[in-house]
């Protein structure tokens, strides 16, 4: 199932980059054969809301994903979704062309 989850992620991510100016970076992370994560960084909160409207394929992918992780014994999907706000970053953060300090509320090493 993990290859199909990765495929759905790539498809949604590609569509988001075509239709919305907001996504800056997205990654698909695998912890184990049954656990994966997606993380994405957005230009701003409005961009994330724009994504919901301008990239409808994400709804189809999400519904498919939820069906894949549905536990019949528990009668619920084993899925967690969270939204985070980055508070601080260390001075040695290296994300290539993505300046993560832009998203942090507090950057102790940034001179103001």
Coordinates of C-alpha atoms in Angstrom, one line a residue:
X1 CA 0.0 0.0 0.0
X2 CA 2.9 2.4 0.7
X3 CA 3.9 2.8 -3.0
X4 CA 0.3 3.8 -3.8
X5 CA 0.3 6.3 -0.9
X6 CA 3.5 7.8 -2.3
X7 CA 2.0 7.9 -5.8
X8 CA -1.1 9.7 -4.6
X9 CA 1.2 12.2 -2.7
X10 CA 3.2 12.9 -5.8
X11 CA 0.1 13.4 -7.9
X12 CA -1.4 15.9 -5.4
X13 CA 1.9 17.7 -4.9
X14 CA 2.4 18.1 -8.7
X15 CA -1.1 19.4 -9.1
X16 CA -0.7 21.8 -6.2
X17 CA 2.4 23.3 -7.7
X18 CA 0.6 23.8 -11.0
X19 CA -2.5 25.4 -9.6
X20 CA -1.5 27.2 -6.4
X21 CA 1.3 29.7 -5.7
X22 CA 1.5 28.7 -2.0
X23 CA 3.3 25.4 -1.6
X24 CA 7.0 25.9 -1.0
X25 CA 8.1 22.4 -0.2
X26 CA 6.4 19.0 0.5
X27 CA 7.9 15.7 1.5
X28 CA 6.7 12.1 1.9
X29 CA 8.3 10.3 4.8
X30 CA 8.2 6.6 5.6
X31 CA 8.7 5.4 9.2
X32 CA 7.8 1.8 8.7
X33 CA 5.9 -0.4 6.2
X34 CA 2.6 0.8 7.8
X35 CA 3.4 4.3 8.9
X36 CA 4.0 7.4 6.7
X37 CA 3.9 11.1 7.0
X38 CA 3.5 14.0 4.7
X39 CA 4.8 17.4 5.6
X40 CA 4.4 20.6 3.7
X41 CA 5.5 24.2 4.0
X42 CA 3.3 27.0 2.7
X43 CA 3.9 30.6 1.8
X44 CA 1.1 31.7 4.2
X45 CA -2.2 30.6 5.7
X46 CA -4.2 32.0 2.8
X47 CA -2.2 29.9 0.3
X48 CA -3.2 26.8 2.3
X49 CA -6.9 27.8 2.1
X50 CA -6.5 28.5 -1.7
X51 CA -5.1 25.0 -2.1
X52 CA -8.3 23.5 -0.7
X53 CA -10.3 25.2 -3.4
X54 CA -8.0 25.2 -6.4
X55 CA -6.7 21.6 -6.1
X56 CA -9.8 19.4 -5.8
X57 CA -7.8 16.2 -6.5
X58 CA -6.5 16.3 -2.9
X59 CA -10.0 15.6 -1.6
X60 CA -10.2 12.4 -3.8
X61 CA -6.7 11.4 -2.7
X62 CA -7.6 12.0 1.0
X63 CA -10.8 9.9 0.7
X64 CA -8.9 7.1 -0.9
X65 CA -6.2 7.3 1.8
X66 CA -8.7 7.2 4.6
X67 CA -10.4 4.1 3.0
X68 CA -7.0 2.4 2.9
X69 CA -6.3 2.9 6.7
X70 CA -9.8 2.1 7.9
X71 CA -9.7 -0.5 10.7
X72 CA -12.8 -2.7 10.6
X73 CA -12.4 -3.9 14.2
X74 CA -12.2 -0.4 15.6
X75 CA -14.7 1.0 13.1
X76 CA -12.5 4.0 12.4
X77 CA -9.6 5.1 10.2
X78 CA -6.2 5.0 11.9
X79 CA -5.2 8.4 10.7
X80 CA -3.9 11.6 12.4
X81 CA -3.8 15.1 10.9
X82 CA -2.2 18.1 12.5
X83 CA -1.3 21.6 11.7
X84 CA 1.8 23.2 13.2
X85 CA 3.2 26.7 13.5
X86 CA 7.0 26.8 13.5
X87 CA 8.1 28.7 16.6
X88 CA 11.9 28.6 16.3
X89 CA 14.8 27.3 14.2
X90 CA 18.4 26.7 15.0
X91 CA 21.1 28.7 13.2
X92 CA 22.4 25.6 11.4
X93 CA 19.1 24.7 9.7
X94 CA 19.9 23.8 6.1
X95 CA 17.0 23.3 3.7
X96 CA 18.8 24.3 0.6
X97 CA 16.8 27.0 -1.1
X98 CA 14.0 27.1 1.5
X99 CA 14.7 29.6 4.3
X100 CA 12.8 28.0 7.2
X101 CA 13.6 30.9 9.5
X102 CA 11.0 32.8 7.4
X103 CA 8.3 30.7 9.1
X104 CA 9.5 30.9 12.6
X105 CA 8.0 33.2 15.2
X106 CA 11.2 33.4 17.1
X107 CA 14.7 33.2 15.5
X108 CA 17.2 33.7 18.3
X109 CA 20.2 34.1 15.9
X110 CA 18.5 36.6 13.6
X111 CA 19.5 40.2 14.1
X112 CA 16.7 42.7 14.1

